[in-house]
Amino acid sequence: CCGCVFADATVEVDGRPAVALDEDGALQVKRKRNGGHLALKVNGVPDFLLPGGSDQCQLEYGPAEPPQLDVEVACTLWIYWLPPEEEEEPEEGEELEPMQTTVWLAIDEDHVPEEAMPIAGTVGCPGAVAASMDLNGTSMGPFHIRHAPGYARGGSKCLLSALDFSGLVALGGFEFRPRDPSPLLERCEECGGCEMQRLVSGAPSVIGYLKKTDP
């Protein structure tokens, strides 16, 4: 999502021992004079983020072209809300508080709870190839984003930190309020690095709230 090397990623080439990538996420391999192919096994990156959902791939090359072979790590988003817990009956003399619940962002589908529900609207994606994502309210993901050519590389600005969730639209008598400031932006400003990698290894993040408006 931001051009950062995936932390702890290593690559096995043609069955040889795994080698760590450099700070740009690159690995230099000697080219055969007449071209050939490379059998790669990528370690330290979840399979679902790799091409074809596999940690192994075959790459072909010629005597001089291409100058480099890319294995791109995907950035997949799952956006959903959780149905609120049933309200308790207020005690005598107490007013009933409006029902509230949360909207979440995850990278790994396995982190999405079974009771999760899709949400509709638009997510702004400054710095991405597509400047916005349209959510139709029937799917929770995966929604793919990719940084545009020339976007900040090397972790100076994570693409996820700039996501704008204010265009999400609540369904079923709720109104949506984005979390402000964005927790993704806060963590990137505090810790630097890649927010996607933190979400993969940690827990989903609350990005907003839903409040019941209908009686």
PDB file of C-alpha atoms in Angstrom, residues 22-183:
ATOM      1  CA  ASP A  22      17.032  -5.082   1.343  1.00  0.00           C
ATOM      2  CA  GLU A  23      15.416  -1.874   2.664  1.00  0.00           C
ATOM      3  CA  ASP A  24      13.718  -1.317  -0.712  1.00  0.00           C
ATOM      4  CA  GLY A  25      12.237  -4.823  -0.732  1.00  0.00           C
ATOM      5  CA  ALA A  26      14.630  -5.970  -3.471  1.00  0.00           C
ATOM      6  CA  LEU A  27      16.813  -9.043  -3.919  1.00  0.00           C
ATOM      7  CA  GLN A  28      19.579  -9.209  -6.516  1.00  0.00           C
ATOM      8  CA  VAL A  29      19.798 -12.496  -8.428  1.00  0.00           C
ATOM      9  CA  LYS A  30      22.381 -13.413 -11.058  1.00  0.00           C
ATOM     10  CA  ARG A  31      20.842 -13.527 -14.552  1.00  0.00           C
ATOM     11  CA  LYS A  32      21.585 -16.464 -16.860  1.00  0.00           C
ATOM     12  CA  ARG A  33      23.095 -15.407 -20.180  1.00  0.00           C
ATOM     13  CA  ASN A  34      20.252 -16.840 -22.282  1.00  0.00           C
ATOM     14  CA  GLY A  35      17.476 -16.123 -19.820  1.00  0.00           C
ATOM     15  CA  GLY A  36      15.546 -18.600 -17.757  1.00  0.00           C
ATOM     16  CA  HIS A  37      13.113 -18.770 -14.889  1.00  0.00           C
ATOM     17  CA  LEU A  38      13.156 -18.364 -11.132  1.00  0.00           C
ATOM     18  CA  ALA A  39      11.242 -20.517  -8.677  1.00  0.00           C
ATOM     19  CA  LEU A  40      10.475 -18.329  -5.666  1.00  0.00           C
ATOM     20  CA  LYS A  41       9.095 -19.102  -2.243  1.00  0.00           C
ATOM     21  CA  VAL A  42       8.141 -16.076  -0.151  1.00  0.00           C
ATOM     22  CA  ASN A  43       8.283 -16.375   3.637  1.00  0.00           C
ATOM     23  CA  GLY A  44       6.911 -13.989   6.236  1.00  0.00           C
ATOM     24  CA  VAL A  45       4.002 -12.662   4.145  1.00  0.00           C
ATOM     25  CA  PRO A  46       0.467 -14.105   4.493  1.00  0.00           C
ATOM     26  CA  ASP A  47      -0.444 -16.180   1.437  1.00  0.00           C
ATOM     27  CA  PHE A  48      -3.689 -14.271   0.819  1.00  0.00           C
ATOM     28  CA  LEU A  49      -1.682 -11.092   0.102  1.00  0.00           C
ATOM     29  CA  LEU A  50       0.535 -12.767  -2.532  1.00  0.00           C
ATOM     30  CA  PRO A  51      -0.215 -13.321  -6.252  1.00  0.00           C
ATOM     31  CA  GLY A  52      -2.563 -16.261  -6.694  1.00  0.00           C
ATOM     32  CA  GLY A  53      -2.882 -16.638  -2.917  1.00  0.00           C
ATOM     33  CA  SER A  54       0.305 -18.735  -2.859  1.00  0.00           C
ATOM     34  CA  ASP A  55       3.738 -18.283  -1.303  1.00  0.00           C
ATOM     35  CA  GLN A  56       5.328 -19.852  -4.389  1.00  0.00           C
ATOM     36  CA  CYS A  57       5.619 -18.505  -7.932  1.00  0.00           C
ATOM     37  CA  GLN A  58       7.548 -18.966 -11.182  1.00  0.00           C
ATOM     38  CA  LEU A  59       9.013 -15.932 -12.949  1.00  0.00           C
ATOM     39  CA  GLU A  60      10.400 -15.950 -16.510  1.00  0.00           C
ATOM     40  CA  TYR A  61      13.132 -13.622 -17.778  1.00  0.00           C
ATOM     41  CA  GLY A  62      15.217 -13.059 -20.914  1.00  0.00           C
ATOM     42  CA  PRO A  63      18.901 -12.236 -21.515  1.00  0.00           C
ATOM     43  CA  ALA A  64      18.359  -8.543 -20.719  1.00  0.00           C
ATOM     44  CA  GLU A  65      14.666  -7.973 -20.136  1.00  0.00           C
ATOM     45  CA  PRO A  66      12.869  -7.251 -17.953  1.00  0.00           C
ATOM     46  CA  PRO A  67      15.324  -5.269 -15.829  1.00  0.00           C
ATOM     47  CA  GLN A  68      13.475  -6.451 -12.706  1.00  0.00           C
ATOM     48  CA  LEU A  69      10.762  -8.918 -11.740  1.00  0.00           C
ATOM     49  CA  ASP A  70       8.115  -7.765  -9.288  1.00  0.00           C
ATOM     50  CA  VAL A  71       6.135  -9.781  -6.752  1.00  0.00           C
ATOM     51  CA  GLU A  72       3.554  -7.343  -5.430  1.00  0.00           C
ATOM     52  CA  VAL A  73       1.953  -7.677  -2.014  1.00  0.00           C
ATOM     53  CA  ALA A  74      -1.765  -6.878  -2.240  1.00  0.00           C
ATOM     54  CA  CYS A  75      -3.609  -4.470   0.045  1.00  0.00           C
ATOM     55  CA  THR A  76      -7.074  -5.909   0.686  1.00  0.00           C
ATOM     56  CA  LEU A  77      -9.657  -4.165   2.842  1.00  0.00           C
ATOM     57  CA  TRP A  78     -12.706  -5.560   4.611  1.00  0.00           C
ATOM     58  CA  ILE A  79     -15.151  -2.923   5.882  1.00  0.00           C
ATOM     59  CA  TYR A  80     -18.121  -3.914   8.015  1.00  0.00           C
ATOM     60  CA  TRP A  81     -20.310  -3.068  11.011  1.00  0.00           C
ATOM     61  CA  LEU A  82     -21.382  -5.204  13.918  1.00  0.00           C
ATOM     62  CA  PRO A  83     -25.039  -5.503  14.930  1.00  0.00           C
ATOM     63  CA  PRO A  84     -25.558  -3.885  18.346  1.00  0.00           C
ATOM     64  CA  GLU A  85     -26.247  -5.949  21.403  1.00  0.00           C
ATOM     65  CA  GLU A  86     -29.854  -6.048  22.548  1.00  0.00           C
ATOM     66  CA  GLU A  87     -30.748  -3.094  24.713  1.00  0.00           C
ATOM     67  CA  GLU A  88     -31.479  -3.593  28.367  1.00  0.00           C
ATOM     68  CA  GLU A  89     -34.724  -2.272  29.736  1.00  0.00           C
ATOM     69  CA  PRO A  90     -34.067   1.083  31.469  1.00  0.00           C
ATOM     70  CA  GLU A  91     -34.774   1.371  35.140  1.00  0.00           C
ATOM     71  CA  GLU A  92     -37.757   3.412  36.206  1.00  0.00           C
ATOM     72  CA  GLY A  93     -37.111   7.100  35.637  1.00  0.00           C
ATOM     73  CA  GLU A  94     -34.129   6.517  33.291  1.00  0.00           C
ATOM     74  CA  GLU A  95     -34.202   7.542  29.632  1.00  0.00           C
ATOM     75  CA  LEU A  96     -33.427   4.937  27.002  1.00  0.00           C
ATOM     76  CA  GLU A  97     -30.080   5.760  25.343  1.00  0.00           C
ATOM     77  CA  PRO A  98     -29.985   5.508  21.523  1.00  0.00           C
ATOM     78  CA  MET A  99     -28.600   2.178  20.335  1.00  0.00           C
ATOM     79  CA  GLN A 100     -24.971   2.434  19.154  1.00  0.00           C
ATOM     80  CA  THR A 101     -22.479   0.133  17.473  1.00  0.00           C
ATOM     81  CA  THR A 102     -19.158   0.223  15.596  1.00  0.00           C
ATOM     82  CA  VAL A 103     -17.779   0.115  12.041  1.00  0.00           C
ATOM     83  CA  TRP A 104     -14.524  -1.749  11.457  1.00  0.00           C
ATOM     84  CA  LEU A 105     -11.647  -2.127   8.995  1.00  0.00           C
ATOM     85  CA  ALA A 106      -9.728  -5.411   8.644  1.00  0.00           C
ATOM     86  CA  ILE A 107      -7.081  -6.706   6.247  1.00  0.00           C
ATOM     87  CA  ASP A 108      -7.491 -10.435   6.893  1.00  0.00           C
ATOM     88  CA  GLU A 109     -10.876 -12.029   6.165  1.00  0.00           C
ATOM     89  CA  ASP A 110     -10.276 -14.426   9.066  1.00  0.00           C
ATOM     90  CA  HIS A 111     -10.484 -11.428  11.412  1.00  0.00           C
ATOM     91  CA  VAL A 112     -14.045 -10.580  10.278  1.00  0.00           C
ATOM     92  CA  PRO A 113     -16.639 -11.908  12.784  1.00  0.00           C
ATOM     93  CA  GLU A 114     -19.445 -14.159  11.544  1.00  0.00           C
ATOM     94  CA  GLU A 115     -22.095 -11.625  12.605  1.00  0.00           C
ATOM     95  CA  ALA A 116     -20.493  -8.774  10.620  1.00  0.00           C
ATOM     96  CA  MET A 117     -22.678  -6.853   8.142  1.00  0.00           C
ATOM     97  CA  PRO A 118     -21.742  -4.836   5.006  1.00  0.00           C
ATOM     98  CA  ILE A 119     -22.039  -1.062   4.855  1.00  0.00           C
ATOM     99  CA  ALA A 120     -22.631   1.243   1.872  1.00  0.00           C
ATOM    100  CA  GLY A 121     -21.101   4.521   0.732  1.00  0.00           C
ATOM    101  CA  THR A 122     -17.785   5.829  -0.530  1.00  0.00           C
ATOM    102  CA  VAL A 123     -14.271   5.639   0.906  1.00  0.00           C
ATOM    103  CA  GLY A 124     -11.842   8.316  -0.264  1.00  0.00           C
ATOM    104  CA  CYS A 125      -8.405   6.979  -1.188  1.00  0.00           C
ATOM    105  CA  PRO A 126      -5.955   9.876  -1.737  1.00  0.00           C
ATOM    106  CA  GLY A 127      -2.752   8.664  -3.349  1.00  0.00           C
ATOM    107  CA  ALA A 128      -4.311   5.465  -4.745  1.00  0.00           C
ATOM    108  CA  VAL A 129      -4.753   4.498  -8.396  1.00  0.00           C
ATOM    109  CA  ALA A 130      -8.515   4.853  -7.849  1.00  0.00           C
ATOM    110  CA  ALA A 131      -9.235   7.974  -5.795  1.00  0.00           C
ATOM    111  CA  SER A 132     -12.303   6.394  -4.192  1.00  0.00           C
ATOM    112  CA  MET A 133     -14.003   3.059  -3.535  1.00  0.00           C
ATOM    113  CA  ASP A 134     -17.746   2.550  -3.855  1.00  0.00           C
ATOM    114  CA  LEU A 135     -19.326   0.163  -1.350  1.00  0.00           C
ATOM    115  CA  ASN A 136     -22.758  -1.077  -2.427  1.00  0.00           C
ATOM    116  CA  GLY A 137     -23.915  -2.405   0.934  1.00  0.00           C
ATOM    117  CA  THR A 138     -23.935  -6.047  -0.174  1.00  0.00           C
ATOM    118  CA  SER A 139     -20.234  -6.926   0.163  1.00  0.00           C
ATOM    119  CA  MET A 140     -17.749  -6.479   3.003  1.00  0.00           C
ATOM    120  CA  GLY A 141     -14.744  -7.037   0.721  1.00  0.00           C
ATOM    121  CA  PRO A 142     -12.136  -7.653  -0.301  1.00  0.00           C
ATOM    122  CA  PHE A 143     -11.664  -4.131  -1.636  1.00  0.00           C
ATOM    123  CA  HIS A 144      -8.269  -3.685  -3.285  1.00  0.00           C
ATOM    124  CA  ILE A 145      -6.260  -0.480  -3.229  1.00  0.00           C
ATOM    125  CA  ARG A 146      -2.889   0.214  -4.807  1.00  0.00           C
ATOM    126  CA  HIS A 147      -0.690   3.286  -4.529  1.00  0.00           C
ATOM    127  CA  ALA A 148      -0.504   5.467  -7.627  1.00  0.00           C
ATOM    128  CA  PRO A 149       2.834   5.878  -9.454  1.00  0.00           C
ATOM    129  CA  GLY A 150       4.954   8.450  -7.682  1.00  0.00           C
ATOM    130  CA  TYR A 151       3.170   8.068  -4.340  1.00  0.00           C
ATOM    131  CA  ALA A 152       5.415   8.355  -1.271  1.00  0.00           C
ATOM    132  CA  ARG A 153       7.614   5.269  -1.063  1.00  0.00           C
ATOM    133  CA  GLY A 154       9.524   3.708   1.767  1.00  0.00           C
ATOM    134  CA  GLY A 155       7.033   4.325   4.550  1.00  0.00           C
ATOM    135  CA  SER A 156       7.065   8.126   4.626  1.00  0.00           C
ATOM    136  CA  LYS A 157       3.289   8.025   4.234  1.00  0.00           C
ATOM    137  CA  CYS A 158       1.140   4.906   4.437  1.00  0.00           C
ATOM    138  CA  LEU A 159      -1.761   4.888   2.001  1.00  0.00           C
ATOM    139  CA  LEU A 160      -4.149   3.639   4.695  1.00  0.00           C
ATOM    140  CA  SER A 161      -3.437   6.659   6.886  1.00  0.00           C
ATOM    141  CA  ALA A 162      -5.103   8.913   4.296  1.00  0.00           C
ATOM    142  CA  LEU A 163      -8.329   6.892   3.882  1.00  0.00           C
ATOM    143  CA  ASP A 164     -11.450   9.053   4.300  1.00  0.00           C
ATOM    144  CA  PHE A 165     -14.456   7.192   5.716  1.00  0.00           C
ATOM    145  CA  SER A 166     -16.782  10.196   5.991  1.00  0.00           C
ATOM    146  CA  GLY A 167     -18.669   9.088   2.866  1.00  0.00           C
ATOM    147  CA  LEU A 168     -19.973   5.862   4.393  1.00  0.00           C
ATOM    148  CA  VAL A 169     -23.758   5.666   4.627  1.00  0.00           C
ATOM    149  CA  ALA A 170     -25.542   3.763   7.374  1.00  0.00           C
ATOM    150  CA  LEU A 171     -28.479   1.482   6.642  1.00  0.00           C
ATOM    151  CA  GLY A 172     -31.496   0.451   8.682  1.00  0.00           C
ATOM    152  CA  GLY A 173     -32.229   3.590  10.652  1.00  0.00           C
ATOM    153  CA  PHE A 174     -28.669   4.332  11.817  1.00  0.00           C
ATOM    154  CA  GLU A 175     -26.512   7.385  11.202  1.00  0.00           C
ATOM    155  CA  PHE A 176     -22.769   7.064  10.676  1.00  0.00           C
ATOM    156  CA  ARG A 177     -20.066   9.114  12.388  1.00  0.00           C
ATOM    157  CA  PRO A 178     -16.414   8.554  11.392  1.00  0.00           C
ATOM    158  CA  ARG A 179     -13.854   8.231  14.135  1.00  0.00           C
ATOM    159  CA  ASP A 180     -11.962  11.518  14.266  1.00  0.00           C
ATOM    160  CA  PRO A 181      -9.031  11.616  14.118  1.00  0.00           C
ATOM    161  CA  SER A 182      -8.606   8.417  12.125  1.00  0.00           C
ATOM    162  CA  PRO A 183      -6.914   5.695  14.211  1.00  0.00           C
TER     163      PRO A 183
END
